[in-house]
């Protein structure tokens, strides 16, 4: 048990160090590299590469390198992205984004495979149920990992807060170009140039993030035990059979299920709403009105609310049912979107910036936990194809939202997010109707209770 616990902690803290850097960088991309939309374009490329890598790279790398060295090697791809930010241009950041995207899928697949095998091995030796041990391992992992959003954003705000220029120097003329009806004259770049961090502070932050990634690689390389047993061989052989073409075909054959087709807008909305917060809210509201050094603090409120609400809603979903939670998320996001369309951000309204991000975190917690759980319940017999579709359509939402971010006014993007939300909820309602129609003898509350029982597992 001590050896297994040590390995779980090594992976957990390795991911904590790695995503402290990546999470902080992701929140800053639209503000730090706003010229010609380089920052958001790099994020779009990441998710496009992630879609491709998830179809064929994980089984190949895990079979050749094993879980340990796949994790360590994939972490190096994230370091490459941090290094690409030192001299950000289309010729450095886009290739670094491709590298990160290609490494993302093997990293998460190897982590899941390692924890699953470790849990089953310990369960066999201790005479316990494998699923219970695996859930404990993943619970410990996410408990540690999800705090990365707090630490990464805190580091960026503390370092950028060292600048001597105050937010009061943001002119009223520049403030008129903040918010939904932005002037598209790069007011954010003007704010960043006048009250933003110096090159020295930017390089300091990137140095800290790069160092954090290097520590993650060293931690895994030096202290994580390689798993060598028959079960590991079986797992990798199973993944190998699910290579590019089998995964590709299974993913799209799953679209024959009309419930999957109806869930596409809801799944894509998860990408749209996260992309808006990371790419547009941080740039056109926070950086434009307050300065880039406030991005980290505002995103901390999102991360904290997201983590706490994920845990809370995961617990109460078995009592409330999923429909009530989806309704709460939709109403919360819709209210935020309407308010963001009407609100003119100003430094004197500091608390409002944090309230919006916290409410967005609350809604996102529901979208993440309940949508994952919904897939687990609806497609219990075809989970691999179901979750492959989930990753595909959510990633496509990210790609589209980050892709058009540079070319549209913020109010247009808010209307797009609102439209996708409305369509998503209507089609989700159709899925619920089909479920009730197909299983008329099963009480709705009973079926919804099943969702609550798989929330924690499906978050993995």
PDB file of N, CA, C and O in Angstrom, residues 46 48 73 80 149 157 180 215 226 265 302 308 320 326 423 446 449:
ATOM      1  N   UNK A  46      -3.630  23.792 -30.385  1.00  0.00           N
ATOM      2  CA  UNK A  46      -3.434  22.757 -29.358  1.00  0.00           C
ATOM      3  C   UNK A  46      -4.566  21.743 -29.397  1.00  0.00           C
ATOM      4  O   UNK A  46      -4.331  20.517 -29.419  1.00  0.00           O
ATOM      5  N   UNK A  48      -6.773  21.190 -31.783  1.00  0.00           N
ATOM      6  CA  UNK A  48      -6.835  20.482 -33.067  1.00  0.00           C
ATOM      7  C   UNK A  48      -5.834  19.324 -33.078  1.00  0.00           C
ATOM      8  O   UNK A  48      -6.162  18.204 -33.510  1.00  0.00           O
ATOM      9  N   UNK A  73       7.786  11.642 -21.071  1.00  0.00           N
ATOM     10  CA  UNK A  73       8.021  12.207 -22.401  1.00  0.00           C
ATOM     11  C   UNK A  73       6.952  13.195 -22.812  1.00  0.00           C
ATOM     12  O   UNK A  73       7.252  14.249 -23.396  1.00  0.00           O
ATOM     13  N   UNK A  80       7.911  22.356 -23.876  1.00  0.00           N
ATOM     14  CA  UNK A  80       8.194  22.991 -25.163  1.00  0.00           C
ATOM     15  C   UNK A  80       7.274  24.189 -25.396  1.00  0.00           C
ATOM     16  O   UNK A  80       7.688  25.214 -25.964  1.00  0.00           O
ATOM     17  N   UNK A 149      -5.042  25.086 -10.875  1.00  0.00           N
ATOM     18  CA  UNK A 149      -5.596  26.327 -11.397  1.00  0.00           C
ATOM     19  C   UNK A 149      -5.403  27.497 -10.448  1.00  0.00           C
ATOM     20  O   UNK A 149      -5.210  28.640 -10.883  1.00  0.00           O
ATOM     21  N   UNK A 157      -0.215  36.383 -11.108  1.00  0.00           N
ATOM     22  CA  UNK A 157      -0.645  37.670 -10.542  1.00  0.00           C
ATOM     23  C   UNK A 157       0.396  38.237  -9.584  1.00  0.00           C
ATOM     24  O   UNK A 157       0.623  39.446  -9.552  1.00  0.00           O
ATOM     25  N   UNK A 180     -18.251  43.928 -24.007  1.00  0.00           N
ATOM     26  CA  UNK A 180     -18.882  43.242 -25.131  1.00  0.00           C
ATOM     27  C   UNK A 180     -18.730  44.007 -26.438  1.00  0.00           C
ATOM     28  O   UNK A 180     -18.483  43.416 -27.494  1.00  0.00           O
ATOM     29  N   UNK A 215      10.586  20.268 -13.114  1.00  0.00           N
ATOM     30  CA  UNK A 215      10.461  19.552 -11.839  1.00  0.00           C
ATOM     31  C   UNK A 215       9.460  18.400 -11.958  1.00  0.00           C
ATOM     32  O   UNK A 215       9.665  17.327 -11.367  1.00  0.00           O
ATOM     33  N   UNK A 226       8.067   1.891 -12.596  1.00  0.00           N
ATOM     34  CA  UNK A 226       7.517   1.358 -13.845  1.00  0.00           C
ATOM     35  C   UNK A 226       6.694   0.117 -13.538  1.00  0.00           C
ATOM     36  O   UNK A 226       7.097  -0.719 -12.731  1.00  0.00           O
ATOM     37  N   UNK A 265     -24.392  19.247 -29.570  1.00  0.00           N
ATOM     38  CA  UNK A 265     -24.348  20.661 -29.170  1.00  0.00           C
ATOM     39  C   UNK A 265     -23.999  20.861 -27.703  1.00  0.00           C
ATOM     40  O   UNK A 265     -23.247  21.784 -27.361  1.00  0.00           O
ATOM     41  N   UNK A 302     -12.509  31.531 -10.397  1.00  0.00           N
ATOM     42  CA  UNK A 302     -13.125  30.514 -11.259  1.00  0.00           C
ATOM     43  C   UNK A 302     -12.686  29.119 -10.841  1.00  0.00           C
ATOM     44  O   UNK A 302     -13.515  28.215 -10.683  1.00  0.00           O
ATOM     45  N   UNK A 308     -14.769  23.404  -5.914  1.00  0.00           N
ATOM     46  CA  UNK A 308     -15.708  23.198  -4.805  1.00  0.00           C
ATOM     47  C   UNK A 308     -17.075  22.751  -5.309  1.00  0.00           C
ATOM     48  O   UNK A 308     -17.704  21.846  -4.741  1.00  0.00           O
ATOM     49  N   UNK A 320     -30.859  15.423  -6.349  1.00  0.00           N
ATOM     50  CA  UNK A 320     -31.558  16.426  -7.155  1.00  0.00           C
ATOM     51  C   UNK A 320     -31.913  15.919  -8.547  1.00  0.00           C
ATOM     52  O   UNK A 320     -32.864  16.407  -9.158  1.00  0.00           O
ATOM     53  N   UNK A 326     -28.648  20.645 -14.689  1.00  0.00           N
ATOM     54  CA  UNK A 326     -28.468  21.223 -16.016  1.00  0.00           C
ATOM     55  C   UNK A 326     -29.253  22.531 -16.152  1.00  0.00           C
ATOM     56  O   UNK A 326     -28.775  23.492 -16.772  1.00  0.00           O
ATOM     57  N   UNK A 423     -29.584  25.836 -28.113  1.00  0.00           N
ATOM     58  CA  UNK A 423     -29.721  24.619 -28.921  1.00  0.00           C
ATOM     59  C   UNK A 423     -29.346  23.388 -28.097  1.00  0.00           C
ATOM     60  O   UNK A 423     -30.009  22.341 -28.169  1.00  0.00           O
ATOM     61  N   UNK A 446     -35.220   7.385 -10.305  1.00  0.00           N
ATOM     62  CA  UNK A 446     -34.318   6.255 -10.179  1.00  0.00           C
ATOM     63  C   UNK A 446     -33.215   6.331 -11.227  1.00  0.00           C
ATOM     64  O   UNK A 446     -32.046   6.105 -10.952  1.00  0.00           O
ATOM     65  N   UNK A 449     -30.808   8.948 -10.341  1.00  0.00           N
ATOM     66  CA  UNK A 449     -29.957   8.556  -9.215  1.00  0.00           C
ATOM     67  C   UNK A 449     -28.761   7.762  -9.695  1.00  0.00           C
ATOM     68  O   UNK A 449     -27.678   7.832  -9.123  1.00  0.00           O
TER      69      UNK A 449
END
